Coordinates of C-alpha atoms (C1' of nucleotides) in Angstrom, one line a residue:
Chain Q
M1 CA -11.3 16.6 32.8
F2 CA -8.7 18.2 30.7
G3 CA -9.3 20.7 27.9
A4 CA -9.5 19.5 24.4
G5 CA -6.0 19.5 23.1
A6 CA -4.3 21.1 26.1
D7 CA -1.6 18.5 26.2
Q8 CA -2.8 16.3 23.4
H9 CA 0.5 16.3 21.7
A10 CA 2.7 14.3 23.9
G11 CA 6.4 15.1 24.0
M12 CA 5.8 15.9 27.6
D13 CA 5.3 12.7 29.6
S14 CA 1.6 12.3 29.3
A15 CA 1.1 9.9 26.4
L16 CA 1.3 6.4 27.9
Q17 CA 2.2 5.0 31.2
T18 CA 5.0 3.0 29.6
A19 CA 7.9 5.3 30.5
E20 CA 9.8 5.7 27.2
P21 CA 12.4 8.2 26.1
P22 CA 10.3 8.7 23.0
A23 CA 12.9 9.8 20.5
R24 CA 10.4 9.4 17.6
G25 CA 7.4 8.3 19.6
R26 CA 6.1 11.7 20.4
L27 CA 2.8 11.3 18.6
Q28 CA 0.3 9.2 20.5
Y29 CA -0.6 6.9 17.7
L30 CA 3.0 6.2 17.0
V31 CA 3.5 5.3 20.6
V32 CA 0.6 2.9 20.4
R33 CA 1.8 1.5 17.1
D34 CA 5.3 0.9 18.4
S35 CA 4.2 -0.7 21.6
L36 CA 1.9 -3.1 19.7
A37 CA 4.7 -3.7 17.1
E38 CA 7.0 -4.6 19.9
E39 CA 4.6 -7.1 21.4
I40 CA 4.4 -8.7 18.0
A41 CA 8.1 -8.7 17.5
R42 CA 8.7 -10.1 21.0
G43 CA 6.2 -12.9 20.3
T44 CA 3.8 -11.9 23.0
L45 CA 1.3 -11.7 20.2
K46 CA 1.8 -14.6 17.8
P47 CA 0.8 -14.9 14.1
G48 CA -3.0 -15.5 13.9
A49 CA -3.6 -14.2 17.4
R50 CA -6.4 -11.7 17.9
L51 CA -5.7 -8.3 19.2
P52 CA -7.7 -6.8 22.0
S53 CA -10.8 -4.9 20.7
E54 CA -10.4 -1.2 19.8
R55 CA -12.5 -0.2 22.7
S56 CA -10.6 -2.2 25.2
L57 CA -7.3 -0.8 23.8
Q58 CA -8.9 2.7 24.1
V59 CA -9.5 2.1 27.8
T60 CA -6.2 0.4 28.5
L61 CA -4.1 3.0 26.8
G62 CA -6.2 6.0 27.8
V63 CA -6.6 7.5 24.3
Y64 CA -9.6 7.9 22.2
R65 CA -10.6 5.3 19.7
G66 CA -9.5 7.3 16.6
T67 CA -6.0 7.3 17.9
V68 CA -6.0 3.5 18.5
R69 CA -7.4 3.0 15.0
E70 CA -4.7 5.3 13.4
A71 CA -2.1 3.1 15.1
L72 CA -3.9 -0.1 13.8
F73 CA -4.0 1.3 10.3
Q74 CA -0.2 1.9 10.4
L75 CA 0.4 -1.6 11.5
E76 CA -1.9 -2.9 8.8
A77 CA 0.0 -0.8 6.2
E78 CA 3.2 -2.4 7.4
G79 CA 1.7 -5.8 7.0
L80 CA 2.0 -6.7 10.7
I81 CA -1.7 -7.1 11.3
Y82 CA -4.8 -7.5 9.3
R83 CA -8.5 -7.3 9.9
K84 CA -11.4 -9.6 9.5
E85 CA -14.2 -7.2 8.8
R86 CA -16.4 -6.5 11.8
S87 CA -14.7 -9.3 13.6
G88 CA -11.4 -8.0 14.8
W89 CA -7.7 -7.4 14.2
Y90 CA -5.2 -10.3 13.9
V91 CA -1.5 -10.7 13.8
A92 CA -0.4 -11.4 10.2
P93 CA 1.5 -14.6 9.3
P94 CA 4.8 -14.3 7.5
R95 CA 4.8 -13.5 3.8
V96 CA 5.0 -16.2 1.2
T97 CA 7.7 -15.8 -1.5
Y98 CA 6.6 -16.0 -5.1
D99 CA 9.1 -16.4 -8.0
P100 CA 7.3 -15.7 -11.3
S101 CA 10.2 -17.4 -13.2
R102 CA 9.4 -20.8 -11.6
P103 CA 7.0 -23.1 -13.6
E104 CA 5.3 -24.6 -10.5
G105 CA 1.8 -23.6 -10.0
F106 CA 0.4 -21.7 -6.9
T107 CA -0.6 -24.9 -5.2
A108 CA 2.9 -26.4 -5.4
W109 CA 5.0 -23.4 -4.4
V110 CA 2.8 -22.4 -1.5
A111 CA 2.8 -26.0 -0.2
A112 CA 6.6 -26.0 -0.6
Q113 CA 6.8 -23.2 1.9
G114 CA 4.8 -25.1 4.5
R115 CA 1.6 -23.3 3.9
V116 CA -1.8 -24.6 2.9
P117 CA -3.0 -23.4 -0.5
Q118 CA -6.6 -23.6 -1.8
T119 CA -8.2 -22.5 -5.0
E120 CA -11.8 -21.7 -5.7
T121 CA -13.3 -20.9 -9.1
L122 CA -15.7 -17.9 -8.7
S123 CA -16.9 -17.9 -12.3
K124 CA -16.0 -19.2 -15.7
E125 CA -17.7 -17.9 -18.8
R126 CA -17.5 -16.9 -22.4
V127 CA -17.2 -13.2 -22.9
E128 CA -16.5 -10.9 -25.9
A129 CA -12.9 -9.7 -26.1
S130 CA -12.5 -6.2 -24.8
E131 CA -10.4 -3.5 -26.6
L132 CA -7.7 -4.2 -24.0
V133 CA -7.6 -7.9 -24.1
A134 CA -8.2 -8.6 -27.8
P135 CA -4.7 -7.4 -29.0
I136 CA -3.0 -9.3 -26.3
L137 CA -4.7 -12.6 -27.0
G138 CA -4.4 -11.9 -30.8
V139 CA -8.1 -11.9 -31.5
R140 CA -10.5 -9.3 -32.8
P141 CA -12.3 -7.1 -30.3
G142 CA -15.7 -8.7 -29.7
A143 CA -14.4 -12.2 -30.6
P144 CA -15.3 -14.9 -28.0
T145 CA -12.8 -15.5 -25.2
F146 CA -12.8 -17.5 -22.0
F147 CA -12.8 -15.6 -18.8
V148 CA -12.1 -17.2 -15.5
R149 CA -12.3 -15.7 -12.0
R150 CA -10.6 -17.5 -9.2
R151 CA -10.0 -16.8 -5.5
R152 CA -7.0 -18.3 -3.8
H153 CA -6.4 -18.9 -0.1
I154 CA -3.3 -19.5 2.0
D155 CA -3.9 -21.1 5.4
G156 CA -7.6 -20.5 4.9
R157 CA -7.3 -16.8 4.3
A158 CA -8.3 -15.3 1.0
C159 CA -5.2 -13.7 -0.4
L160 CA -5.8 -13.0 -4.0
V161 CA -8.4 -13.0 -6.8
E162 CA -7.3 -13.5 -10.4
H163 CA -9.0 -12.7 -13.7
I164 CA -7.8 -15.0 -16.5
S165 CA -8.5 -14.4 -20.2
L166 CA -7.7 -17.1 -22.7
N167 CA -8.1 -17.8 -26.4
P168 CA -10.8 -20.5 -26.8
K169 CA -9.3 -21.8 -30.0
L170 CA -6.2 -23.0 -28.0
F171 CA -8.2 -24.6 -25.2
P172 CA -11.5 -26.1 -26.5
G173 CA -13.7 -27.3 -23.7
L174 CA -11.6 -25.7 -21.0
L175 CA -14.6 -24.2 -19.2
E176 CA -16.1 -27.7 -18.7
R177 CA -13.1 -28.8 -16.7
D178 CA -12.4 -28.5 -13.1
L179 CA -10.3 -25.3 -12.8
D180 CA -9.7 -25.4 -9.0
V181 CA -6.2 -26.7 -9.9
S182 CA -3.1 -25.5 -11.6
L183 CA -4.0 -24.0 -14.9
T184 CA -0.5 -24.4 -16.3
G185 CA -0.8 -28.1 -15.4
V186 CA -4.1 -28.4 -17.3
M187 CA -2.6 -26.6 -20.3
R188 CA 0.4 -28.9 -20.3
R189 CA -1.4 -32.3 -19.7
D190 CA -4.6 -31.8 -21.6
Y191 CA -3.6 -29.5 -24.4
G192 CA 0.1 -30.0 -24.7
R193 CA 0.8 -26.3 -24.3
V194 CA 3.8 -25.3 -22.1
V195 CA 4.5 -21.8 -20.8
T196 CA 8.2 -21.0 -21.6
R197 CA 8.2 -17.3 -21.3
A198 CA 6.1 -14.6 -19.5
E199 CA 5.8 -10.9 -19.4
V200 CA 5.2 -9.8 -15.9
S201 CA 4.2 -6.4 -14.6
M202 CA 3.2 -5.3 -11.2
Y203 CA 2.4 -2.2 -9.1
P204 CA 1.0 -1.4 -5.7
C205 CA -2.7 -0.6 -5.9
A206 CA -5.8 -0.3 -3.7
L207 CA -8.3 -3.1 -3.6
T208 CA -11.7 -1.6 -4.4
G209 CA -15.1 -2.6 -5.7
A210 CA -15.4 -6.2 -6.8
Q211 CA -11.9 -7.1 -5.8
A212 CA -12.4 -5.9 -2.3
E213 CA -15.7 -7.7 -2.0
D214 CA -14.2 -11.0 -3.3
L215 CA -11.4 -10.8 -0.8
R216 CA -13.7 -9.6 1.9
V217 CA -11.6 -6.6 2.7
K218 CA -12.5 -3.0 3.2
S219 CA -12.5 -1.0 0.0
G220 CA -9.3 0.9 -0.3
T221 CA -7.1 -1.7 1.4
P222 CA -3.7 -1.6 -0.1
G223 CA -2.9 -4.4 -2.6
L224 CA -0.5 -5.5 -5.2
C225 CA -1.7 -5.9 -8.8
L226 CA 0.3 -8.5 -10.8
I227 CA -0.3 -8.9 -14.5
R228 CA 1.1 -11.7 -16.4
T229 CA 1.1 -12.7 -20.1
C230 CA 2.2 -16.2 -20.7
F231 CA 3.7 -17.5 -24.0
D232 CA 4.7 -20.9 -25.3
A233 CA 7.8 -21.6 -27.3
A234 CA 6.1 -20.7 -30.5
G235 CA 5.2 -17.3 -29.1
A236 CA 1.5 -17.9 -28.8
V237 CA -0.2 -16.2 -25.9
L238 CA -1.6 -18.9 -23.7
E239 CA -3.0 -16.8 -20.9
Y240 CA -3.5 -13.2 -19.8
D241 CA -3.8 -13.1 -16.0
Q242 CA -4.5 -10.2 -13.7
E243 CA -3.9 -11.0 -10.1
F244 CA -5.0 -8.8 -7.2
W245 CA -3.1 -9.7 -4.0
R246 CA -3.5 -8.5 -0.5
H247 CA -0.5 -6.4 0.1
D248 CA 0.7 -8.1 3.2
I249 CA 1.0 -11.6 2.2
I250 CA 3.4 -11.7 -0.7
R251 CA 7.0 -11.1 -1.6
I252 CA 8.2 -11.3 -5.1
S253 CA 11.6 -12.7 -5.6
L254 CA 13.5 -13.6 -8.8
A255 CA 16.8 -13.8 -10.5
V256 CA 17.3 -11.7 -13.6
A257 CA 20.0 -11.8 -16.2
M258 CA 20.9 -8.3 -17.5
Q259 CA 20.2 -7.7 -21.1
A260 CA 23.1 -6.8 -23.2
Chain O
M1 CA -30.3 20.5 13.0
F2 CA -30.5 16.8 12.4
G3 CA -29.7 14.2 15.0
A4 CA -26.3 12.6 15.1
G5 CA -26.5 9.7 12.7
A6 CA -30.2 10.0 12.0
D7 CA -29.6 9.6 8.3
Q8 CA -25.9 9.6 8.3
H9 CA -25.8 6.5 6.1
A10 CA -27.0 7.7 2.8
G11 CA -28.9 5.3 0.5
M12 CA -31.7 7.7 1.0
D13 CA -31.1 10.8 -1.0
S14 CA -29.3 12.9 1.6
A15 CA -25.7 12.3 0.8
L16 CA -24.7 14.7 -1.9
Q17 CA -26.6 17.2 -4.1
T18 CA -25.2 15.5 -7.2
A19 CA -28.2 13.2 -7.9
E20 CA -26.7 9.8 -8.5
P21 CA -28.2 6.3 -8.6
P22 CA -25.5 5.3 -6.2
A23 CA -25.2 1.5 -6.9
R24 CA -22.1 1.2 -4.8
G25 CA -21.9 4.9 -3.7
R26 CA -24.0 4.4 -0.6
L27 CA -21.3 5.3 1.8
Q28 CA -20.6 9.0 1.9
Y29 CA -16.8 8.8 1.6
L30 CA -17.2 6.5 -1.4
V31 CA -19.4 9.0 -3.1
V32 CA -16.9 11.7 -2.4
R33 CA -14.1 9.5 -3.6
D34 CA -15.8 8.5 -6.8
S35 CA -16.8 12.0 -7.7
L36 CA -13.2 13.2 -7.2
A37 CA -11.9 10.2 -9.1
E38 CA -14.3 11.0 -12.0
E39 CA -13.0 14.6 -12.1
I40 CA -9.5 13.2 -12.4
A41 CA -10.4 10.7 -15.0
R42 CA -12.3 13.2 -17.0
G43 CA -9.3 15.6 -16.9
T44 CA -11.1 18.4 -15.0
L45 CA -8.3 17.9 -12.5
K46 CA -5.0 17.3 -14.4
P47 CA -1.8 15.7 -13.1
G48 CA 0.0 18.1 -10.8
A49 CA -3.1 20.1 -10.1
R50 CA -3.9 20.9 -6.5
L51 CA -7.2 19.8 -5.0
P52 CA -9.4 22.2 -3.1
S53 CA -8.6 22.2 0.6
E54 CA -10.2 19.7 2.9
R55 CA -12.2 22.4 4.6
S56 CA -13.5 23.8 1.4
L57 CA -14.5 20.3 0.2
Q58 CA -16.2 19.8 3.5
V59 CA -18.3 22.9 2.9
T60 CA -18.9 22.2 -0.8
L61 CA -20.0 18.6 -0.2
G62 CA -21.8 19.2 3.1
V63 CA -20.0 16.4 5.0
Y64 CA -17.6 16.6 7.9
R65 CA -13.9 16.8 7.4
G66 CA -13.2 13.2 8.5
T67 CA -15.4 11.9 5.7
V68 CA -13.5 14.1 3.2
R69 CA -10.2 12.8 4.5
E70 CA -11.3 9.2 4.3
A71 CA -12.1 9.7 0.6
L72 CA -8.8 11.4 0.1
F73 CA -7.0 8.5 1.8
Q74 CA -8.6 6.0 -0.6
L75 CA -7.6 8.0 -3.6
E76 CA -4.1 8.2 -2.2
A77 CA -4.1 4.4 -1.7
E78 CA -5.2 4.0 -5.4
G79 CA -2.3 6.2 -6.4
L80 CA -4.5 8.8 -8.0
I81 CA -3.5 11.7 -5.7
Y82 CA -0.7 12.4 -3.2
R83 CA -0.1 14.9 -0.5
K84 CA 2.6 17.4 0.1
E85 CA 2.7 17.5 3.9
R86 CA 0.8 20.4 5.3
S87 CA 0.6 22.0 1.9
G88 CA -2.2 20.2 0.1
W89 CA -3.4 17.3 -2.1
Y90 CA -2.3 17.0 -5.7
V91 CA -3.3 14.8 -8.6
A92 CA -0.6 12.2 -9.2
P93 CA 1.3 12.0 -12.4
P94 CA 1.4 8.7 -14.3
R95 CA 3.6 5.9 -13.1
V96 CA 7.0 5.3 -14.5
T97 CA 7.9 1.7 -15.6
Y98 CA 11.0 0.1 -14.2
D99 CA 12.5 -3.0 -15.8
P100 CA 15.1 -4.5 -13.4
S101 CA 16.5 -6.6 -16.2
R102 CA 17.6 -3.5 -18.2
P103 CA 21.2 -2.4 -17.6
E104 CA 20.4 1.4 -17.9
G105 CA 20.7 3.4 -14.7
F106 CA 17.8 5.3 -13.1
T107 CA 18.7 8.5 -14.9
A108 CA 18.6 7.0 -18.3
W109 CA 15.4 5.0 -18.1
V110 CA 13.5 7.8 -16.4
A111 CA 14.6 10.3 -19.0
A112 CA 13.6 7.8 -21.7
Q113 CA 10.0 8.0 -20.4
G114 CA 10.0 11.7 -20.8
R115 CA 10.4 12.5 -17.2
V116 CA 13.1 14.5 -15.3
P117 CA 15.3 12.4 -13.0
Q118 CA 17.5 13.7 -10.3
T119 CA 19.7 12.0 -7.8
E120 CA 21.0 13.3 -4.5
T121 CA 23.5 11.7 -2.2
L122 CA 22.3 12.0 1.4
S123 CA 25.3 10.3 3.0
K124 CA 28.2 8.1 2.2
E125 CA 30.3 6.5 4.9
R126 CA 32.3 3.6 6.1
V127 CA 30.4 1.3 8.4
E128 CA 30.9 -2.1 9.9
A129 CA 29.2 -4.9 8.1
S130 CA 26.0 -6.0 9.9
E131 CA 25.0 -9.6 10.5
L132 CA 22.6 -9.2 7.6
V133 CA 24.8 -7.6 5.0
A134 CA 28.1 -9.4 5.8
P135 CA 27.2 -12.8 4.3
I136 CA 25.7 -11.1 1.2
L137 CA 28.8 -9.1 0.5
G138 CA 31.0 -12.0 1.4
V139 CA 32.8 -10.3 4.3
R140 CA 33.0 -11.0 8.0
P141 CA 30.5 -9.3 10.3
G142 CA 32.2 -6.1 11.5
A143 CA 34.4 -5.8 8.5
P144 CA 34.5 -2.4 6.9
T145 CA 31.9 -1.7 4.1
F146 CA 30.8 1.3 2.2
F147 CA 27.3 2.6 2.9
V148 CA 25.6 5.1 0.6
R149 CA 22.2 6.7 1.1
R150 CA 20.7 8.4 -1.9
R151 CA 17.4 10.1 -2.7
R152 CA 16.0 10.1 -6.2
H153 CA 13.4 12.5 -7.7
I154 CA 11.2 12.4 -10.7
D155 CA 9.9 15.7 -12.0
G156 CA 11.1 17.3 -8.8
R157 CA 9.2 14.9 -6.5
A158 CA 11.1 12.7 -4.2
C159 CA 10.1 9.2 -5.1
L160 CA 12.6 6.8 -3.5
V161 CA 15.5 6.5 -1.1
E162 CA 18.0 3.8 -1.4
H163 CA 20.6 2.2 0.9
I164 CA 23.5 0.8 -0.9
S165 CA 26.1 -1.5 0.7
L166 CA 29.4 -2.3 -1.1
N167 CA 32.6 -4.2 -0.6
P168 CA 35.4 -1.6 -0.3
K169 CA 38.0 -4.0 -1.7
L170 CA 36.2 -4.0 -5.0
F171 CA 35.8 -0.2 -5.2
P172 CA 38.7 1.6 -3.5
G173 CA 38.2 5.3 -3.2
L174 CA 34.5 5.1 -4.2
L175 CA 33.3 7.4 -1.5
E176 CA 35.5 10.2 -2.7
R177 CA 33.7 10.2 -6.0
D178 CA 30.6 12.1 -7.1
L179 CA 27.8 9.5 -6.5
D180 CA 24.9 11.7 -7.8
V181 CA 25.2 9.7 -11.0
S182 CA 24.6 6.1 -12.2
L183 CA 26.4 3.8 -9.9
T184 CA 26.6 1.0 -12.4
G185 CA 28.2 3.5 -14.7
V186 CA 30.9 4.3 -12.2
M187 CA 31.5 0.6 -11.6
R188 CA 31.9 0.0 -15.2
R189 CA 34.0 3.0 -16.3
D190 CA 36.1 3.4 -13.2
Y191 CA 36.5 -0.1 -11.9
G192 CA 35.8 -2.3 -14.9
R193 CA 33.0 -4.1 -13.1
V194 CA 29.9 -5.0 -15.0
V195 CA 26.6 -6.2 -13.5
T196 CA 25.5 -9.2 -15.5
R197 CA 23.0 -10.8 -13.1
A198 CA 20.9 -9.6 -10.2
E199 CA 18.6 -11.2 -7.6
V200 CA 15.6 -9.0 -7.1
S201 CA 13.0 -9.2 -4.4
M202 CA 10.2 -6.8 -3.6
Y203 CA 7.2 -6.4 -1.4
P204 CA 4.6 -3.8 -0.5
C205 CA 5.5 -2.0 2.7
A206 CA 4.9 1.1 4.7
L207 CA 7.3 4.0 4.7
T208 CA 8.1 4.7 8.3
G209 CA 10.7 6.4 10.4
A210 CA 13.8 7.5 8.6
Q211 CA 12.5 6.5 5.1
A212 CA 9.3 8.5 5.6
E213 CA 11.3 11.6 6.8
D214 CA 13.7 11.3 3.9
L215 CA 10.8 11.2 1.4
R216 CA 8.9 13.8 3.3
V217 CA 5.8 11.7 3.6
K218 CA 3.7 10.9 6.6
S219 CA 4.8 7.9 8.5
G220 CA 2.8 4.9 7.4
T221 CA 2.4 5.9 3.8
P222 CA 2.3 2.8 1.7
G223 CA 5.4 2.0 -0.3
L224 CA 7.3 -0.6 -2.2
C225 CA 10.5 -2.1 -0.9
L226 CA 12.8 -3.4 -3.7
I227 CA 15.9 -5.2 -2.7
R228 CA 18.6 -6.0 -5.3
T229 CA 21.8 -7.9 -5.1
C230 CA 24.0 -7.3 -8.2
F231 CA 26.6 -9.8 -9.4
D232 CA 29.3 -9.7 -12.1
A233 CA 30.1 -12.5 -14.5
A234 CA 32.5 -14.0 -12.0
G235 CA 29.8 -14.2 -9.4
A236 CA 31.2 -11.4 -7.2
V237 CA 28.6 -9.3 -5.3
L238 CA 29.0 -5.8 -6.6
E239 CA 26.2 -4.1 -4.7
Y240 CA 23.5 -4.7 -2.2
D241 CA 20.7 -2.2 -2.7
Q242 CA 17.6 -1.6 -0.7
E243 CA 15.2 0.8 -2.4
F244 CA 12.1 2.3 -0.7
W245 CA 9.7 3.7 -3.3
R246 CA 6.6 5.7 -2.9
H247 CA 3.9 3.2 -3.8
D248 CA 2.2 5.4 -6.4
I249 CA 5.0 6.2 -8.8
I250 CA 6.3 2.9 -10.0
R251 CA 5.3 -0.1 -12.0
I252 CA 7.7 -3.0 -12.4
S253 CA 7.7 -4.7 -15.7
L254 CA 9.9 -7.4 -17.0
A255 CA 10.2 -10.5 -19.3
V256 CA 11.0 -13.8 -17.6
A257 CA 12.1 -17.0 -19.1
M258 CA 10.6 -20.0 -17.3
Q259 CA 13.1 -22.3 -15.6
A260 CA 13.1 -25.8 -16.8
Chain M
dG1 C1' 0.2 35.6 9.5
dA2 C1' -3.1 33.2 7.1
dG3 C1' -4.1 28.8 5.6
dT4 C1' -3.1 23.9 5.2
dG5 C1' -3.0 19.4 6.7
dG6 C1' -2.1 16.5 11.1
dT7 C1' -3.7 15.0 15.5
dC8 C1' -6.9 14.6 19.1
dT9 C1' -11.3 14.5 21.9
dA10 C1' -16.1 12.7 23.0
dG11 C1' -19.6 11.3 21.6
dA12 C1' -23.4 8.5 18.2
dC13 C1' -25.6 4.9 15.3
dC14 C1' -25.1 1.2 11.9
dA15 C1' -24.1 -3.4 9.7
dC16 C1' -22.3 -7.4 10.5
dC17 C1' -20.1 -11.4 13.0
dT18 C1' -20.2 -14.4 16.8
dT19 C1' -22.2 -16.9 20.2
Chain V
dA1 C1' -28.2 -10.5 21.9
dG2 C1' -24.0 -8.7 22.6
dG3 C1' -19.8 -7.2 20.8
dT4 C1' -17.0 -5.8 16.9
dG5 C1' -15.4 -2.8 13.6
dG6 C1' -17.2 0.9 10.2
dT7 C1' -19.0 5.4 9.6
dC8 C1' -20.3 9.9 10.9
dT9 C1' -20.7 14.4 13.5
dA10 C1' -18.8 18.8 15.6
dG11 C1' -15.8 20.6 17.5
dA12 C1' -10.4 21.9 19.0
dC13 C1' -5.4 22.9 18.9
dC14 C1' -0.9 22.1 16.7
dA15 C1' 3.1 22.2 13.3
dC16 C1' 4.2 23.4 9.3
dT17 C1' 4.1 25.8 4.5
dC18 C1' 3.6 29.5 1.7
dA19 C1' 3.1 34.1 0.2

DNA sequence: GAGTGGTCTAGACCACCTT
DNA sequence: AGGTGGTCTAGACCACTCA
């Protein structure tokens, strides 16, 4: 046996059997990370494929499990792999590209990229407008609003949950409808309301609490929070939408005209 | 002494002295996270303040250091705290809001939010156009291009590095100028080129390798990659810009008109 | 030089998924 | 029931920062 930490920091040629001229791969977990990343890039591990278990990697690579996990976390942060809780680690599929200036709904643009979309309504209810939402929807705090929670999937994998707030006066009877479809489509066809403008804001976040549970990811998983307020041509707020995305599945892309 | 893991999962009343009706705080690191988060929310810990050291938290809270660190990582992922490598953990300042449709440069919009911007040119050189960049700039692969690396700070903290590629024919002598200023300003004043349109794309990423070193963060830190191609009114590509942001410092916000 | 975070080891039990 | 990841313990040494 070798003493704890005697040559734990590689740099000498102990780390892995794969003879490499490390350069930056001095740290063991970086070596593990890069070797896994290379297998993914090379295609030895294809999207959707399952990685060997942590314990088998531990044995194969001759490092302790924490080091393997650190490497896995890095790859997860890069969006190269993801985990199904207590099931295993899998190679992540390519990102989908979302253009918030396009009028197509989720279902349409995901399908257009050759992927399989699916929407699931988790809850729909009447709630009192919060201090935050009331001024946005243009109602008094405490006034009735519609609140819809939906989960959306791509290729069978849950990739976002969204919280939608609406003004009931604009959409009477909305909650009685099937909402597993494009909401902008329902607004247009059934209520004659068309989104012509939106204010979009987004920031990297962590998925915690209810969001993490809804997406079945570990609390603290990195995510992207995307908030959208949709207006019609008259300037009425049609929808206030908070979307919590897995960080590894989306790319935002749009053309912007510079303001004068 | 107590056996390894006998009551390691709280739920019973072992976890922390702070009597709480956990609800979701069953896991020890979530309890630690939430108690720290509460101190930040309450203002006991103010932006910029330094947290107690991991070892002192370990003693205070009666858990092992790994548990403390897991809690710290979660708060980091949420953007509530950040680390200065090997120095300590600090409470994060509020995010700045970036609107890619505004023509103001970094220096102007950061200052407008009451923060102190600073730009630093890390390198500027002539390089051969890569396969990726050539078609974007409209030159042949291998043709000469300008390549500028800059690091930008907010309130003294490095918050992004950017890689800028330009077509030398449009900006002769650019590399001899001071580039620690607004590039769009230089383009406009010195070359009569005005950005009127941009294609912007962004996705959550991990800061690794050179980016991580430039920003002095640990490899694998979550980040936001923002890529921008700027055009003038004639449709010429003025600039191809890759920005690597710390994940916790920025919020993107813009108004979009829906395409017909 | 003292103190900090960063990395690493060698174990253990638990909750959950899969078969 | 067996295997997986998730959490936890109790150590150790290292590289770096800061005073």
